[in-house]
Short mmCIF file of C-alpha atoms in Angstrom, two decimals:
data_model
loop_
_atom_site.label_atom_id
_atom_site.label_comp_id
_atom_site.label_asym_id
_atom_site.label_seq_id
_atom_site.Cartn_x
_atom_site.Cartn_y
_atom_site.Cartn_z
CA MET A 1 17.62 -11.03 26.86
CA ALA A 2 17.58 -9.35 23.44
CA HIS A 3 14.00 -8.59 21.87
CA SER A 4 13.90 -11.05 19.26
CA ARG A 5 12.90 -8.50 16.83
CA ALA A 6 16.08 -6.48 17.41
CA ARG A 7 18.46 -9.20 16.32
CA PRO A 8 18.94 -9.92 12.35
CA ASN A 9 17.73 -13.35 11.12
CA PRO A 10 20.56 -15.09 10.83
CA ALA A 11 18.69 -16.92 7.45
CA ASP A 12 19.32 -13.44 5.54
CA GLY A 13 20.97 -11.08 7.80
CA LYS A 14 18.43 -8.82 7.50
CA PRO A 15 16.85 -6.62 10.10
CA PRO A 16 12.97 -7.34 10.22
CA VAL A 17 12.24 -3.97 9.46
CA ARG A 18 13.99 -4.60 5.93
CA ARG A 19 12.20 -7.75 5.52
CA VAL A 20 9.19 -6.48 6.31
CA THR A 21 9.38 -3.55 4.49
CA ALA A 22 10.69 -5.79 1.06
CA VAL A 23 7.15 -7.65 1.52
CA VAL A 24 4.95 -4.62 1.69
CA ALA A 25 6.68 -3.59 -1.37
CA VAL A 26 6.20 -6.80 -3.34
CA LEU A 27 2.85 -6.82 -2.53
CA PHE A 28 2.03 -3.24 -3.59
CA VAL A 29 3.87 -3.98 -6.78
CA LEU A 30 1.58 -7.54 -7.19
CA ILE A 31 -1.47 -5.22 -6.57
CA GLY A 32 -0.21 -2.51 -9.44
CA VAL A 33 0.41 -5.10 -11.99
CA LEU A 34 -2.76 -7.46 -11.26
CA GLY A 35 -4.83 -3.77 -11.79
CA PHE A 36 -4.06 -4.12 -15.53
CA VAL A 37 -5.01 -7.79 -16.01
CA PRO A 38 -7.87 -8.68 -17.14
CA GLY A 39 -10.60 -11.29 -15.25
CA VAL A 40 -8.78 -10.01 -11.85
CA THR A 41 -9.92 -6.48 -12.94
CA HIS A 42 -13.18 -6.80 -14.09
CA PRO A 43 -14.74 -5.42 -16.35
CA PHE A 44 -11.32 -4.43 -17.89
CA ALA A 45 -13.25 -2.56 -20.51
CA ASP A 46 -14.26 0.04 -18.37
CA LEU A 47 -10.56 0.82 -16.97
CA ARG A 48 -9.86 4.38 -17.29
CA LEU A 49 -6.87 6.62 -16.90
CA ALA A 50 -8.49 8.86 -14.25
CA GLY A 51 -11.20 9.34 -11.95
CA HIS A 52 -14.13 8.40 -10.99
CA HIS A 53 -15.82 7.59 -14.14
CA SER A 54 -13.35 4.23 -14.31
CA GLY A 55 -15.83 1.36 -13.51
CA ALA A 56 -13.04 -1.73 -13.39
CA ARG A 57 -12.73 -3.13 -10.00
CA LEU A 58 -9.74 -5.30 -8.75
CA LEU A 59 -11.07 -8.79 -7.18
CA ASP A 60 -14.49 -7.06 -8.40
CA ALA A 61 -14.52 -4.66 -4.87
CA PHE A 62 -11.25 -2.00 -5.25
CA GLN A 63 -12.19 0.44 -7.37
CA VAL A 64 -9.05 0.99 -10.26
CA SER A 65 -8.31 3.64 -12.96
CA ALA A 66 -4.73 2.82 -14.76
CA LEU A 67 -3.05 5.88 -12.38
CA HIS A 68 -4.07 3.96 -9.37
CA ASN A 69 -2.28 1.16 -10.69
CA ILE A 70 0.41 3.29 -11.42
CA VAL A 71 0.39 4.52 -7.98
CA HIS A 72 0.85 1.07 -6.77
CA LEU A 73 3.35 0.33 -8.89
CA VAL A 74 5.61 3.22 -8.42
CA PHE A 75 4.98 2.45 -4.22
CA GLY A 76 6.29 -0.61 -4.60
CA VAL A 77 8.94 0.21 -6.35
CA ALA A 78 10.35 2.67 -3.99
CA GLY A 79 9.52 0.31 -0.59
CA LEU A 80 12.23 -1.69 -2.94
CA ALA A 81 14.45 0.63 -2.95
CA MET A 82 13.85 2.04 0.67
CA SER A 83 14.66 -1.58 2.14
CA ARG A 84 17.87 -1.49 1.81
CA THR A 85 18.18 0.19 4.56
CA VAL A 86 16.63 0.01 8.52
CA ALA A 87 16.07 4.44 8.76
CA MET A 88 14.99 4.05 5.21
CA ALA A 89 12.40 0.77 5.56
CA ARG A 90 10.88 2.67 8.81
CA VAL A 91 10.44 6.25 7.30
CA TYR A 92 8.68 3.93 3.98
CA LEU A 93 6.49 1.94 6.88
CA VAL A 94 5.68 4.44 8.57
CA GLY A 95 5.41 7.73 5.95
CA GLY A 96 3.75 5.62 3.91
CA GLY A 97 1.14 4.41 6.71
CA ALA A 98 0.40 8.00 7.77
CA ILE A 99 0.04 8.54 3.53
CA TYR A 100 -2.87 5.78 3.70
CA LEU A 101 -4.69 7.61 6.65
CA VAL A 102 -4.49 10.79 5.00
CA LEU A 103 -5.90 8.62 2.06
CA TRP A 104 -8.85 6.72 4.09
CA LEU A 105 -9.69 10.65 5.33
CA TYR A 106 -9.85 12.17 1.91
CA GLY A 107 -11.97 9.00 0.68
CA LEU A 108 -14.27 9.46 3.58
CA ALA A 109 -14.72 13.20 2.74
CA VAL A 110 -14.57 13.67 -0.96
CA ASP A 111 -18.01 12.70 -2.94
CA ALA A 112 -17.60 9.17 -5.04
CA ASP A 113 -18.87 10.87 -8.06
CA SER A 114 -17.09 14.04 -8.06
CA GLY A 115 -14.23 15.06 -9.88
CA ALA A 116 -12.04 15.32 -6.57
CA ASN A 117 -12.57 11.55 -6.68
CA PHE A 118 -9.62 11.76 -9.20
CA LEU A 119 -8.02 8.41 -8.34
CA PRO A 120 -10.80 6.83 -7.58
CA LEU A 121 -12.36 5.45 -4.48
CA ASN A 122 -14.87 3.46 -3.43
CA PRO A 123 -16.32 2.21 0.17
CA ALA A 124 -13.71 -0.93 -0.04
CA ASP A 125 -10.66 1.22 -1.20
CA ASP A 126 -11.54 3.27 2.56
CA TRP A 127 -11.39 0.47 4.33
CA LEU A 128 -8.14 -1.09 2.28
CA HIS A 129 -6.72 2.11 3.31
CA LEU A 130 -7.47 2.22 6.96
CA GLY A 131 -6.54 -1.37 7.48
CA LEU A 132 -2.88 -0.34 5.01
CA GLY A 133 -2.36 3.00 7.33
CA VAL A 134 -2.70 0.98 10.36
CA GLY A 135 -1.30 -2.19 9.88
CA MET A 136 2.18 -0.35 8.03
CA ILE A 137 2.71 2.55 10.83
CA GLY A 138 2.45 -0.86 13.48
CA LEU A 139 5.02 -3.14 11.40
CA GLY A 140 7.27 -0.32 11.35
CA ALA A 141 7.12 0.83 15.35
CA LEU A 142 7.20 -2.74 15.80
CA THR A 143 9.58 -4.25 13.44
CA ALA A 144 12.20 -1.22 13.81
CA ARG A 145 12.68 -1.35 17.79
CA ARG A 146 15.97 -1.63 19.17
CA ALA A 147 17.28 -3.67 21.77
CA PRO A 148 17.22 -2.73 25.80
CA ALA A 149 20.64 -1.37 26.54
#
């Protein structure tokens, strides 16, 4: 019997890796947009273009800047484009997960008050990046598996 993840969903005909990639990408676009919404990002007046001086926090937890929000938007749009094929969807999930793991390590290594913290990153961002990295790589590996021959 074929592995259930290897078969396309009869409802939409898309393999699971493509559907998962599209969902992840839409979430990144949503987060990027919410980063520019006063009230969701607070205090909105402290939102800066880039750097650790941005005092704005998305959902009162994740330090963001305009550059950080734009990166989320671009990453989401790239994911939507890459969700069109199985191979590219898997590259997005596994490669994007690897990028987030590197970003997690960067957040641990960089001094939060230094100019090198250009995105900006805080401990909440670091934990989120670890979770995203592990989660995206796991989703890429699990949803792209082929049925045994």
